[in-house]
Amino acid sequence: MAKHRPEPELPPCYALVLPGLEEVAAAEITQDLRGEVRKTGRGLVVFRVSTIDRDVLRLRTTEDIFLYAWGTDQLTYRAVDLDKIQRWTAREPDWDHLLRLHHAVRPRPRGRPTYRLVTQMSGQHGYLRKHAHEALAKGLAGKLPASWRHAEENASVEVWLTIQGNTAICGVRLSDRTMRHRSWKVEHLPASLRPTVAAAMVRLAGTGPGQVVVDPMCGAGTLLGEQVEALRPYQRQGVRLLGGDVDRNAVRAAGINLRRLGPKRCTLWPEADEEEASATPVLLTRWDGTRLPLASAAVDRIVSNPPFGKQLGEPEEIAALYRQMAVEYDRVLQPGGRAVLLVGDLPLLREAVRRVGWKSLQQVSVRVLGQRAVISVWRKPER
Ligand SMILES: C[S@@+](CC[C@H](N)C(=O)[O-])C[C@H]1O[C@@H](n2cnc3c(N)ncnc32)[C@H](O)[C@@H]1O
């Protein structure tokens, strides 16, 4: 009888995430993917799953997912690191196994496979990124099939080396650009949110079956789109999503984006007739978010990313906008309801929210479009 070699143990996976979102991503990996988080670092979550399949590509708060080849947090910042990068790449991973696992998740395209190497480096090192890249390439020599072609665009396999300070991690990329950019988001506006940040806000909102969620300043509809995606398991349980913006062009853009999530997913309101409106999960309209056409205490969750006062609006107008917004959001929110707000100026928001007496539940610092920002989670007291 032929002897079968046992399959090697599954390697860990890792996610690259926007710095600040590590804990939210770790919670998604643990709760939704049933993964076991082994380590988090700046912009990084290392985890294990019992089966590596396309489910890992359903994560929403991560920028990219990889099969782990090797990693260290002991870089010396000196040129000796380059020898180690080459040696680790050549000796540590079972590249054949990693490629088999990669093909199981991302089937090989027809024709001769292509590959690409990517090196990212941040921090002050005594060598350049291109030197680290060369060390990676030397370490990989002879590890990928000789027939594979190098390609800078749309390569079927990508091997990434990410260096941040004294940490380096190397792996085979399982995700592609649609993980971070989403295929449904085709209309973009200045100051539109990164979908992974919107997904994190939606997770923190914790919307459940039967609830009403509103984004009063929806821009291109990123938060609403992520909320639709997060609610997929509950679609039949009557969650209602409402969104609007003062800018007609934003409402149009949000409509185009949200319709891509499926037919009947989005209706422009008030054009929708009553019957259609009640059957449609997302209603969009042009409105002033500080004077919402909604009854008091009609909403369970508010997810909102008001202007920062930099790209949009004048800084002095923002304090007044936040004050009006807090009063109006408080009016429409149910007692016990939750608001998740992303702002650039947290003290200004705190000042506005202090007047309505919401309780602060959590804050997550992130960088959005190169600026410091904070996702803040609030609860309206039961009274
Ligand atoms: C930072 S953007 C929101 C981006 C959005 N989350 C996205 O991902 O595209 C802020 C939005 O607030 C809107 N806005 C500003 N003042 C408003 C108001 N009083 N009522 C409704 N929308 C308002 C702007 O038109 C803009 O689209």
PDB file of C-alpha atoms in Angstrom, residues 79-367:
ATOM      1  CA  ALA A  79      22.175  45.493   7.903  1.00  0.00           C
ATOM      2  CA  VAL A  80      22.490  42.100   9.608  1.00  0.00           C
ATOM      3  CA  ASP A  81      18.664  41.956   9.413  1.00  0.00           C
ATOM      4  CA  LEU A  82      18.963  41.496   5.647  1.00  0.00           C
ATOM      5  CA  ASP A  83      20.827  38.196   6.006  1.00  0.00           C
ATOM      6  CA  LYS A  84      18.193  37.035   8.466  1.00  0.00           C
ATOM      7  CA  ILE A  85      15.322  38.008   6.145  1.00  0.00           C
ATOM      8  CA  GLN A  86      16.954  36.005   3.359  1.00  0.00           C
ATOM      9  CA  ARG A  87      17.670  33.031   5.623  1.00  0.00           C
ATOM     10  CA  TRP A  88      14.247  32.954   7.268  1.00  0.00           C
ATOM     11  CA  THR A  89      12.528  33.199   3.882  1.00  0.00           C
ATOM     12  CA  ALA A  90      14.641  30.349   2.513  1.00  0.00           C
ATOM     13  CA  ARG A  91      14.430  28.030   5.525  1.00  0.00           C
ATOM     14  CA  GLU A  92      11.439  28.651   7.784  1.00  0.00           C
ATOM     15  CA  PRO A  93       8.288  28.159   5.682  1.00  0.00           C
ATOM     16  CA  ASP A  94       7.062  25.123   3.813  1.00  0.00           C
ATOM     17  CA  TRP A  95       6.379  27.127   0.644  1.00  0.00           C
ATOM     18  CA  ASP A  96       4.799  24.181  -1.224  1.00  0.00           C
ATOM     19  CA  HIS A  97       2.272  23.776   1.582  1.00  0.00           C
ATOM     20  CA  LEU A  98       1.535  27.506   1.677  1.00  0.00           C
ATOM     21  CA  LEU A  99       0.969  27.536  -2.095  1.00  0.00           C
ATOM     22  CA  ARG A 100      -1.376  24.522  -1.877  1.00  0.00           C
ATOM     23  CA  LEU A 101      -3.389  26.292   0.836  1.00  0.00           C
ATOM     24  CA  HIS A 102      -3.419  29.463  -1.246  1.00  0.00           C
ATOM     25  CA  HIS A 103      -4.735  27.615  -4.315  1.00  0.00           C
ATOM     26  CA  ALA A 104      -7.511  26.048  -2.219  1.00  0.00           C
ATOM     27  CA  VAL A 105      -8.768  29.525  -1.310  1.00  0.00           C
ATOM     28  CA  ARG A 106      -7.895  31.269  -4.591  1.00  0.00           C
ATOM     29  CA  PRO A 107      -7.996  28.681  -7.407  1.00  0.00           C
ATOM     30  CA  ARG A 108      -5.167  29.011  -9.914  1.00  0.00           C
ATOM     31  CA  PRO A 109      -6.176  30.967 -13.005  1.00  0.00           C
ATOM     32  CA  ARG A 110      -5.801  29.359 -16.435  1.00  0.00           C
ATOM     33  CA  GLY A 111      -2.427  29.680 -18.094  1.00  0.00           C
ATOM     34  CA  ARG A 112       0.993  30.117 -16.586  1.00  0.00           C
ATOM     35  CA  PRO A 113       0.752  31.408 -12.991  1.00  0.00           C
ATOM     36  CA  THR A 114       2.290  34.764 -12.161  1.00  0.00           C
ATOM     37  CA  TYR A 115       3.764  36.016  -8.902  1.00  0.00           C
ATOM     38  CA  ARG A 116       4.684  39.313  -7.322  1.00  0.00           C
ATOM     39  CA  LEU A 117       6.741  40.285  -4.269  1.00  0.00           C
ATOM     40  CA  VAL A 118       5.696  43.243  -2.128  1.00  0.00           C
ATOM     41  CA  THR A 119       7.823  44.846   0.594  1.00  0.00           C
ATOM     42  CA  GLN A 120       6.456  47.505   2.949  1.00  0.00           C
ATOM     43  CA  MET A 121       8.737  49.170   5.470  1.00  0.00           C
ATOM     44  CA  SER A 122       8.200  51.871   8.088  1.00  0.00           C
ATOM     45  CA  GLY A 123      10.550  53.120  10.800  1.00  0.00           C
ATOM     46  CA  GLN A 124      14.206  54.175  10.672  1.00  0.00           C
ATOM     47  CA  HIS A 125      16.366  51.278   9.561  1.00  0.00           C
ATOM     48  CA  GLY A 126      20.013  51.167   8.544  1.00  0.00           C
ATOM     49  CA  TYR A 127      18.976  49.758   5.167  1.00  0.00           C
ATOM     50  CA  LEU A 128      16.480  50.705   2.505  1.00  0.00           C
ATOM     51  CA  ARG A 129      13.202  49.055   1.601  1.00  0.00           C
ATOM     52  CA  LYS A 130      14.732  47.940  -1.703  1.00  0.00           C
ATOM     53  CA  HIS A 131      17.481  46.084   0.211  1.00  0.00           C
ATOM     54  CA  ALA A 132      14.863  44.244   2.285  1.00  0.00           C
ATOM     55  CA  HIS A 133      13.009  43.480  -0.942  1.00  0.00           C
ATOM     56  CA  GLU A 134      16.172  42.025  -2.501  1.00  0.00           C
ATOM     57  CA  ALA A 135      16.755  39.885   0.605  1.00  0.00           C
ATOM     58  CA  LEU A 136      13.181  38.542   0.312  1.00  0.00           C
ATOM     59  CA  ALA A 137      13.713  37.774  -3.396  1.00  0.00           C
ATOM     60  CA  LYS A 138      17.013  35.984  -2.716  1.00  0.00           C
ATOM     61  CA  GLY A 139      15.425  33.921   0.065  1.00  0.00           C
ATOM     62  CA  LEU A 140      12.606  32.889  -2.259  1.00  0.00           C
ATOM     63  CA  ALA A 141      14.957  31.812  -5.070  1.00  0.00           C
ATOM     64  CA  GLY A 142      14.010  28.298  -6.152  1.00  0.00           C
ATOM     65  CA  LYS A 143      10.972  28.157  -3.846  1.00  0.00           C
ATOM     66  CA  LEU A 144       8.328  29.090  -6.431  1.00  0.00           C
ATOM     67  CA  PRO A 145       7.971  26.897  -9.539  1.00  0.00           C
ATOM     68  CA  ALA A 146      10.482  27.955 -12.194  1.00  0.00           C
ATOM     69  CA  SER A 147       7.743  28.209 -14.848  1.00  0.00           C
ATOM     70  CA  TRP A 148       5.979  31.040 -12.998  1.00  0.00           C
ATOM     71  CA  ARG A 149       6.330  34.517 -14.483  1.00  0.00           C
ATOM     72  CA  HIS A 150       6.889  37.671 -12.503  1.00  0.00           C
ATOM     73  CA  ALA A 151       4.047  40.216 -12.943  1.00  0.00           C
ATOM     74  CA  GLU A 152       3.490  43.617 -11.347  1.00  0.00           C
ATOM     75  CA  GLU A 153      -0.273  43.612 -12.084  1.00  0.00           C
ATOM     76  CA  ASN A 154      -2.895  41.014 -11.113  1.00  0.00           C
ATOM     77  CA  ALA A 155      -0.376  38.377 -10.105  1.00  0.00           C
ATOM     78  CA  SER A 156      -1.959  35.065  -9.099  1.00  0.00           C
ATOM     79  CA  VAL A 157       0.289  34.749  -6.026  1.00  0.00           C
ATOM     80  CA  GLU A 158       1.705  37.592  -3.930  1.00  0.00           C
ATOM     81  CA  VAL A 159       4.338  37.198  -1.216  1.00  0.00           C
ATOM     82  CA  TRP A 160       4.455  40.178   1.138  1.00  0.00           C
ATOM     83  CA  LEU A 161       7.092  41.293   3.624  1.00  0.00           C
ATOM     84  CA  THR A 162       5.889  43.945   6.081  1.00  0.00           C
ATOM     85  CA  ILE A 163       8.461  45.644   8.328  1.00  0.00           C
ATOM     86  CA  GLN A 164       7.411  48.012  11.100  1.00  0.00           C
ATOM     87  CA  GLY A 165      10.108  49.032  13.545  1.00  0.00           C
ATOM     88  CA  ASN A 166      11.595  45.844  14.976  1.00  0.00           C
ATOM     89  CA  THR A 167       8.756  43.657  13.668  1.00  0.00           C
ATOM     90  CA  ALA A 168       8.783  41.855  10.345  1.00  0.00           C
ATOM     91  CA  ILE A 169       6.149  39.479   9.032  1.00  0.00           C
ATOM     92  CA  CYS A 170       6.130  37.601   5.760  1.00  0.00           C
ATOM     93  CA  GLY A 171       3.302  35.677   4.129  1.00  0.00           C
ATOM     94  CA  VAL A 172       1.257  34.721   1.099  1.00  0.00           C
ATOM     95  CA  ARG A 173      -1.634  37.083   0.452  1.00  0.00           C
ATOM     96  CA  LEU A 174      -5.054  35.414   0.403  1.00  0.00           C
ATOM     97  CA  SER A 175      -7.159  38.532  -0.113  1.00  0.00           C
ATOM     98  CA  ASP A 176      -7.202  40.872  -3.087  1.00  0.00           C
ATOM     99  CA  ARG A 177      -8.045  44.567  -3.411  1.00  0.00           C
ATOM    100  CA  THR A 178     -11.790  43.923  -3.009  1.00  0.00           C
ATOM    101  CA  MET A 179     -11.258  43.133   0.679  1.00  0.00           C
ATOM    102  CA  ARG A 180     -10.293  46.720   1.457  1.00  0.00           C
ATOM    103  CA  HIS A 181     -12.130  48.535  -1.333  1.00  0.00           C
ATOM    104  CA  ARG A 182     -15.392  46.507  -1.628  1.00  0.00           C
ATOM    105  CA  SER A 183     -16.721  45.771  -5.087  1.00  0.00           C
ATOM    106  CA  TRP A 184     -20.028  47.545  -4.349  1.00  0.00           C
ATOM    107  CA  LYS A 185     -18.417  50.931  -3.661  1.00  0.00           C
ATOM    108  CA  VAL A 186     -18.064  52.485  -7.095  1.00  0.00           C
ATOM    109  CA  GLU A 187     -19.011  56.100  -6.261  1.00  0.00           C
ATOM    110  CA  HIS A 188     -16.521  58.003  -4.119  1.00  0.00           C
ATOM    111  CA  LEU A 189     -16.753  61.466  -2.607  1.00  0.00           C
ATOM    112  CA  PRO A 190     -14.112  63.614  -0.906  1.00  0.00           C
ATOM    113  CA  ALA A 191     -14.003  62.582   2.773  1.00  0.00           C
ATOM    114  CA  SER A 192     -15.766  59.302   2.056  1.00  0.00           C
ATOM    115  CA  LEU A 193     -14.944  56.669   4.681  1.00  0.00           C
ATOM    116  CA  ARG A 194     -12.661  53.718   4.219  1.00  0.00           C
ATOM    117  CA  PRO A 195     -14.979  50.674   4.246  1.00  0.00           C
ATOM    118  CA  THR A 196     -12.944  48.908   6.958  1.00  0.00           C
ATOM    119  CA  VAL A 197     -13.429  51.896   9.293  1.00  0.00           C
ATOM    120  CA  ALA A 198     -17.146  51.927   8.478  1.00  0.00           C
ATOM    121  CA  ALA A 199     -17.277  48.172   9.187  1.00  0.00           C
ATOM    122  CA  ALA A 200     -15.611  48.748  12.562  1.00  0.00           C
ATOM    123  CA  MET A 201     -18.178  51.440  13.435  1.00  0.00           C
ATOM    124  CA  VAL A 202     -21.016  49.137  12.440  1.00  0.00           C
ATOM    125  CA  ARG A 203     -19.596  46.356  14.649  1.00  0.00           C
ATOM    126  CA  LEU A 204     -19.373  48.766  17.573  1.00  0.00           C
ATOM    127  CA  ALA A 205     -23.012  49.791  16.969  1.00  0.00           C
ATOM    128  CA  GLY A 206     -24.030  46.144  17.541  1.00  0.00           C
ATOM    129  CA  THR A 207     -27.286  46.393  15.574  1.00  0.00           C
ATOM    130  CA  GLY A 208     -29.688  43.515  16.172  1.00  0.00           C
ATOM    131  CA  PRO A 209     -32.823  42.090  14.570  1.00  0.00           C
ATOM    132  CA  GLY A 210     -35.850  44.379  14.312  1.00  0.00           C
ATOM    133  CA  GLN A 211     -33.911  47.583  14.900  1.00  0.00           C
ATOM    134  CA  VAL A 212     -33.966  50.908  13.054  1.00  0.00           C
ATOM    135  CA  VAL A 213     -30.570  52.351  12.100  1.00  0.00           C
ATOM    136  CA  VAL A 214     -29.950  55.795  10.676  1.00  0.00           C
ATOM    137  CA  ASP A 215     -26.955  57.540   9.132  1.00  0.00           C
ATOM    138  CA  PRO A 216     -28.048  61.192   9.059  1.00  0.00           C
ATOM    139  CA  MET A 217     -24.984  62.405   7.069  1.00  0.00           C
ATOM    140  CA  CYS A 218     -24.429  59.431   4.820  1.00  0.00           C
ATOM    141  CA  GLY A 219     -22.137  60.840   2.097  1.00  0.00           C
ATOM    142  CA  ALA A 220     -21.495  58.015  -0.386  1.00  0.00           C
ATOM    143  CA  GLY A 221     -23.303  55.526   1.888  1.00  0.00           C
ATOM    144  CA  THR A 222     -20.281  53.597   3.196  1.00  0.00           C
ATOM    145  CA  LEU A 223     -21.727  53.095   6.693  1.00  0.00           C
ATOM    146  CA  LEU A 224     -25.121  52.056   5.336  1.00  0.00           C
ATOM    147  CA  GLY A 225     -23.483  49.623   2.905  1.00  0.00           C
ATOM    148  CA  GLU A 226     -21.413  48.061   5.660  1.00  0.00           C
ATOM    149  CA  GLN A 227     -24.511  47.864   7.846  1.00  0.00           C
ATOM    150  CA  VAL A 228     -26.379  46.043   5.036  1.00  0.00           C
ATOM    151  CA  GLU A 229     -23.515  43.565   4.757  1.00  0.00           C
ATOM    152  CA  ALA A 230     -23.274  43.046   8.524  1.00  0.00           C
ATOM    153  CA  LEU A 231     -27.023  42.422   8.746  1.00  0.00           C
ATOM    154  CA  ARG A 232     -27.155  39.719   6.078  1.00  0.00           C
ATOM    155  CA  PRO A 233     -28.029  36.994   8.617  1.00  0.00           C
ATOM    156  CA  TYR A 234     -30.919  39.143   9.933  1.00  0.00           C
ATOM    157  CA  GLN A 235     -32.368  40.415   6.615  1.00  0.00           C
ATOM    158  CA  ARG A 236     -35.712  38.757   7.172  1.00  0.00           C
ATOM    159  CA  GLN A 237     -36.065  40.114  10.660  1.00  0.00           C
ATOM    160  CA  GLY A 238     -37.138  43.585   9.670  1.00  0.00           C
ATOM    161  CA  VAL A 239     -34.078  45.773  10.268  1.00  0.00           C
ATOM    162  CA  ARG A 240     -34.765  49.181   8.701  1.00  0.00           C
ATOM    163  CA  LEU A 241     -31.945  51.378   7.458  1.00  0.00           C
ATOM    164  CA  LEU A 242     -32.438  55.065   6.802  1.00  0.00           C
ATOM    165  CA  GLY A 243     -29.920  57.479   5.408  1.00  0.00           C
ATOM    166  CA  GLY A 244     -29.697  60.969   4.029  1.00  0.00           C
ATOM    167  CA  ASP A 245     -27.424  63.871   3.333  1.00  0.00           C
ATOM    168  CA  VAL A 246     -27.834  67.596   2.805  1.00  0.00           C
ATOM    169  CA  ASP A 247     -25.936  67.275  -0.478  1.00  0.00           C
ATOM    170  CA  ARG A 248     -28.015  66.002  -3.415  1.00  0.00           C
ATOM    171  CA  ASN A 249     -24.907  64.600  -5.096  1.00  0.00           C
ATOM    172  CA  ALA A 250     -24.079  62.537  -1.993  1.00  0.00           C
ATOM    173  CA  VAL A 251     -27.594  61.037  -1.921  1.00  0.00           C
ATOM    174  CA  ARG A 252     -27.205  60.132  -5.619  1.00  0.00           C
ATOM    175  CA  ALA A 253     -23.788  58.526  -4.971  1.00  0.00           C
ATOM    176  CA  ALA A 254     -25.105  56.573  -1.966  1.00  0.00           C
ATOM    177  CA  GLY A 255     -28.036  55.353  -4.083  1.00  0.00           C
ATOM    178  CA  ILE A 256     -25.719  54.050  -6.808  1.00  0.00           C
ATOM    179  CA  ASN A 257     -23.480  52.302  -4.271  1.00  0.00           C
ATOM    180  CA  LEU A 258     -26.267  50.743  -2.229  1.00  0.00           C
ATOM    181  CA  ARG A 259     -28.155  49.454  -5.267  1.00  0.00           C
ATOM    182  CA  ARG A 260     -25.064  47.400  -6.075  1.00  0.00           C
ATOM    183  CA  LEU A 261     -25.666  45.417  -2.904  1.00  0.00           C
ATOM    184  CA  GLY A 262     -28.694  43.854  -4.538  1.00  0.00           C
ATOM    185  CA  PRO A 263     -31.995  44.705  -6.175  1.00  0.00           C
ATOM    186  CA  LYS A 264     -34.517  46.493  -3.953  1.00  0.00           C
ATOM    187  CA  ARG A 265     -31.816  47.169  -1.395  1.00  0.00           C
ATOM    188  CA  CYS A 266     -32.127  50.893  -1.794  1.00  0.00           C
ATOM    189  CA  THR A 267     -35.023  53.203  -2.505  1.00  0.00           C
ATOM    190  CA  LEU A 268     -34.886  56.927  -2.873  1.00  0.00           C
ATOM    191  CA  TRP A 269     -37.342  58.350  -0.440  1.00  0.00           C
ATOM    192  CA  PRO A 270     -39.852  60.120  -0.625  1.00  0.00           C
ATOM    193  CA  GLU A 271     -40.293  58.829  -4.204  1.00  0.00           C
ATOM    194  CA  ALA A 272     -40.897  55.337  -2.766  1.00  0.00           C
ATOM    195  CA  ASP A 273     -44.558  54.527  -2.337  1.00  0.00           C
ATOM    196  CA  GLU A 274     -45.634  53.247   1.052  1.00  0.00           C
ATOM    197  CA  GLU A 275     -45.735  49.583   0.109  1.00  0.00           C
ATOM    198  CA  GLU A 276     -42.310  49.645  -1.506  1.00  0.00           C
ATOM    199  CA  ALA A 277     -40.864  51.683   1.328  1.00  0.00           C
ATOM    200  CA  SER A 278     -41.949  49.208   3.952  1.00  0.00           C
ATOM    201  CA  ALA A 279     -40.420  46.291   1.994  1.00  0.00           C
ATOM    202  CA  THR A 280     -37.096  47.975   1.351  1.00  0.00           C
ATOM    203  CA  PRO A 281     -34.223  47.705   3.792  1.00  0.00           C
ATOM    204  CA  VAL A 282     -32.549  51.050   2.900  1.00  0.00           C
ATOM    205  CA  LEU A 283     -34.406  54.334   2.456  1.00  0.00           C
ATOM    206  CA  LEU A 284     -32.398  57.324   1.295  1.00  0.00           C
ATOM    207  CA  THR A 285     -33.383  60.942   1.025  1.00  0.00           C
ATOM    208  CA  ARG A 286     -32.024  64.465   0.971  1.00  0.00           C
ATOM    209  CA  TRP A 287     -32.416  66.002   4.400  1.00  0.00           C
ATOM    210  CA  ASP A 288     -30.823  68.212   7.009  1.00  0.00           C
ATOM    211  CA  GLY A 289     -29.324  65.859   9.592  1.00  0.00           C
ATOM    212  CA  THR A 290     -29.974  68.426  12.312  1.00  0.00           C
ATOM    213  CA  ARG A 291     -33.730  68.452  11.523  1.00  0.00           C
ATOM    214  CA  LEU A 292     -34.608  64.859  10.763  1.00  0.00           C
ATOM    215  CA  PRO A 293     -38.090  63.970   9.440  1.00  0.00           C
ATOM    216  CA  LEU A 294     -38.333  61.206  12.034  1.00  0.00           C
ATOM    217  CA  ALA A 295     -40.478  60.783  15.139  1.00  0.00           C
ATOM    218  CA  SER A 296     -38.888  61.139  18.572  1.00  0.00           C
ATOM    219  CA  ALA A 297     -37.343  57.932  19.975  1.00  0.00           C
ATOM    220  CA  ALA A 298     -37.874  56.193  16.592  1.00  0.00           C
ATOM    221  CA  VAL A 299     -34.315  54.977  16.132  1.00  0.00           C
ATOM    222  CA  ASP A 300     -32.226  52.280  17.874  1.00  0.00           C
ATOM    223  CA  ARG A 301     -28.820  53.021  16.383  1.00  0.00           C
ATOM    224  CA  ILE A 302     -27.174  56.083  14.840  1.00  0.00           C
ATOM    225  CA  VAL A 303     -23.959  55.643  12.882  1.00  0.00           C
ATOM    226  CA  SER A 304     -22.558  58.910  11.655  1.00  0.00           C
ATOM    227  CA  ASN A 305     -19.433  60.557  10.328  1.00  0.00           C
ATOM    228  CA  PRO A 306     -20.150  64.292  10.360  1.00  0.00           C
ATOM    229  CA  PRO A 307     -17.762  66.721   8.600  1.00  0.00           C
ATOM    230  CA  PHE A 308     -14.361  67.115  10.244  1.00  0.00           C
ATOM    231  CA  GLY A 309     -14.263  70.818   9.515  1.00  0.00           C
ATOM    232  CA  LYS A 310     -11.146  70.411   7.374  1.00  0.00           C
ATOM    233  CA  GLN A 311     -12.060  68.914   4.034  1.00  0.00           C
ATOM    234  CA  LEU A 312     -15.695  69.835   4.615  1.00  0.00           C
ATOM    235  CA  GLY A 313     -17.065  72.855   6.470  1.00  0.00           C
ATOM    236  CA  GLU A 314     -15.272  75.656   8.357  1.00  0.00           C
ATOM    237  CA  PRO A 315     -13.798  74.785  11.802  1.00  0.00           C
ATOM    238  CA  GLU A 316     -15.944  77.399  13.582  1.00  0.00           C
ATOM    239  CA  GLU A 317     -19.112  76.060  11.958  1.00  0.00           C
ATOM    240  CA  ILE A 318     -18.337  72.573  13.235  1.00  0.00           C
ATOM    241  CA  ALA A 319     -18.913  73.379  16.934  1.00  0.00           C
ATOM    242  CA  ALA A 320     -22.382  74.708  16.124  1.00  0.00           C
ATOM    243  CA  LEU A 321     -23.119  71.746  13.841  1.00  0.00           C
ATOM    244  CA  TYR A 322     -22.065  69.252  16.557  1.00  0.00           C
ATOM    245  CA  ARG A 323     -24.307  70.984  19.121  1.00  0.00           C
ATOM    246  CA  GLN A 324     -27.380  70.920  16.838  1.00  0.00           C
ATOM    247  CA  MET A 325     -26.563  67.390  15.781  1.00  0.00           C
ATOM    248  CA  ALA A 326     -26.296  66.104  19.367  1.00  0.00           C
ATOM    249  CA  VAL A 327     -29.691  67.600  20.274  1.00  0.00           C
ATOM    250  CA  GLU A 328     -31.375  66.148  17.170  1.00  0.00           C
ATOM    251  CA  TYR A 329     -29.706  62.732  17.404  1.00  0.00           C
ATOM    252  CA  ASP A 330     -30.778  62.610  21.057  1.00  0.00           C
ATOM    253  CA  ARG A 331     -34.370  63.418  20.089  1.00  0.00           C
ATOM    254  CA  VAL A 332     -34.684  60.587  17.547  1.00  0.00           C
ATOM    255  CA  LEU A 333     -32.719  58.008  19.560  1.00  0.00           C
ATOM    256  CA  GLN A 334     -34.614  55.621  21.834  1.00  0.00           C
ATOM    257  CA  PRO A 335     -33.643  55.587  25.514  1.00  0.00           C
ATOM    258  CA  GLY A 336     -31.001  52.842  25.741  1.00  0.00           C
ATOM    259  CA  GLY A 337     -30.117  53.404  22.058  1.00  0.00           C
ATOM    260  CA  ARG A 338     -26.558  53.731  20.846  1.00  0.00           C
ATOM    261  CA  ALA A 339     -24.726  56.255  18.666  1.00  0.00           C
ATOM    262  CA  VAL A 340     -21.373  55.581  17.016  1.00  0.00           C
ATOM    263  CA  LEU A 341     -19.793  58.784  15.799  1.00  0.00           C
ATOM    264  CA  LEU A 342     -16.485  59.327  14.008  1.00  0.00           C
ATOM    265  CA  VAL A 343     -15.032  62.796  14.481  1.00  0.00           C
ATOM    266  CA  GLY A 344     -11.694  64.558  14.170  1.00  0.00           C
ATOM    267  CA  ASP A 345     -12.232  66.777  17.218  1.00  0.00           C
ATOM    268  CA  LEU A 346     -13.367  64.639  20.161  1.00  0.00           C
ATOM    269  CA  PRO A 347     -13.308  67.445  22.789  1.00  0.00           C
ATOM    270  CA  LEU A 348     -15.734  69.425  20.610  1.00  0.00           C
ATOM    271  CA  LEU A 349     -18.044  66.434  20.312  1.00  0.00           C
ATOM    272  CA  ARG A 350     -17.780  65.703  24.073  1.00  0.00           C
ATOM    273  CA  GLU A 351     -18.830  69.255  24.798  1.00  0.00           C
ATOM    274  CA  ALA A 352     -21.875  68.870  22.526  1.00  0.00           C
ATOM    275  CA  VAL A 353     -22.807  65.440  23.908  1.00  0.00           C
ATOM    276  CA  ARG A 354     -22.400  66.576  27.548  1.00  0.00           C
ATOM    277  CA  ARG A 355     -25.502  68.712  27.081  1.00  0.00           C
ATOM    278  CA  VAL A 356     -27.673  65.703  26.194  1.00  0.00           C
ATOM    279  CA  GLY A 357     -26.241  63.456  28.919  1.00  0.00           C
ATOM    280  CA  TRP A 358     -25.192  60.425  26.862  1.00  0.00           C
ATOM    281  CA  LYS A 359     -22.844  57.907  28.491  1.00  0.00           C
ATOM    282  CA  SER A 360     -19.508  57.258  26.797  1.00  0.00           C
ATOM    283  CA  LEU A 361     -19.024  53.499  26.197  1.00  0.00           C
ATOM    284  CA  GLN A 362     -15.838  53.252  24.147  1.00  0.00           C
ATOM    285  CA  GLN A 363     -13.351  55.210  22.071  1.00  0.00           C
ATOM    286  CA  VAL A 364     -11.113  53.932  19.290  1.00  0.00           C
ATOM    287  CA  SER A 365      -8.404  56.170  17.828  1.00  0.00           C
ATOM    288  CA  VAL A 366      -7.737  55.789  14.105  1.00  0.00           C
ATOM    289  CA  ARG A 367      -6.200  57.766  11.267  1.00  0.00           C
TER     290      ARG A 367
END
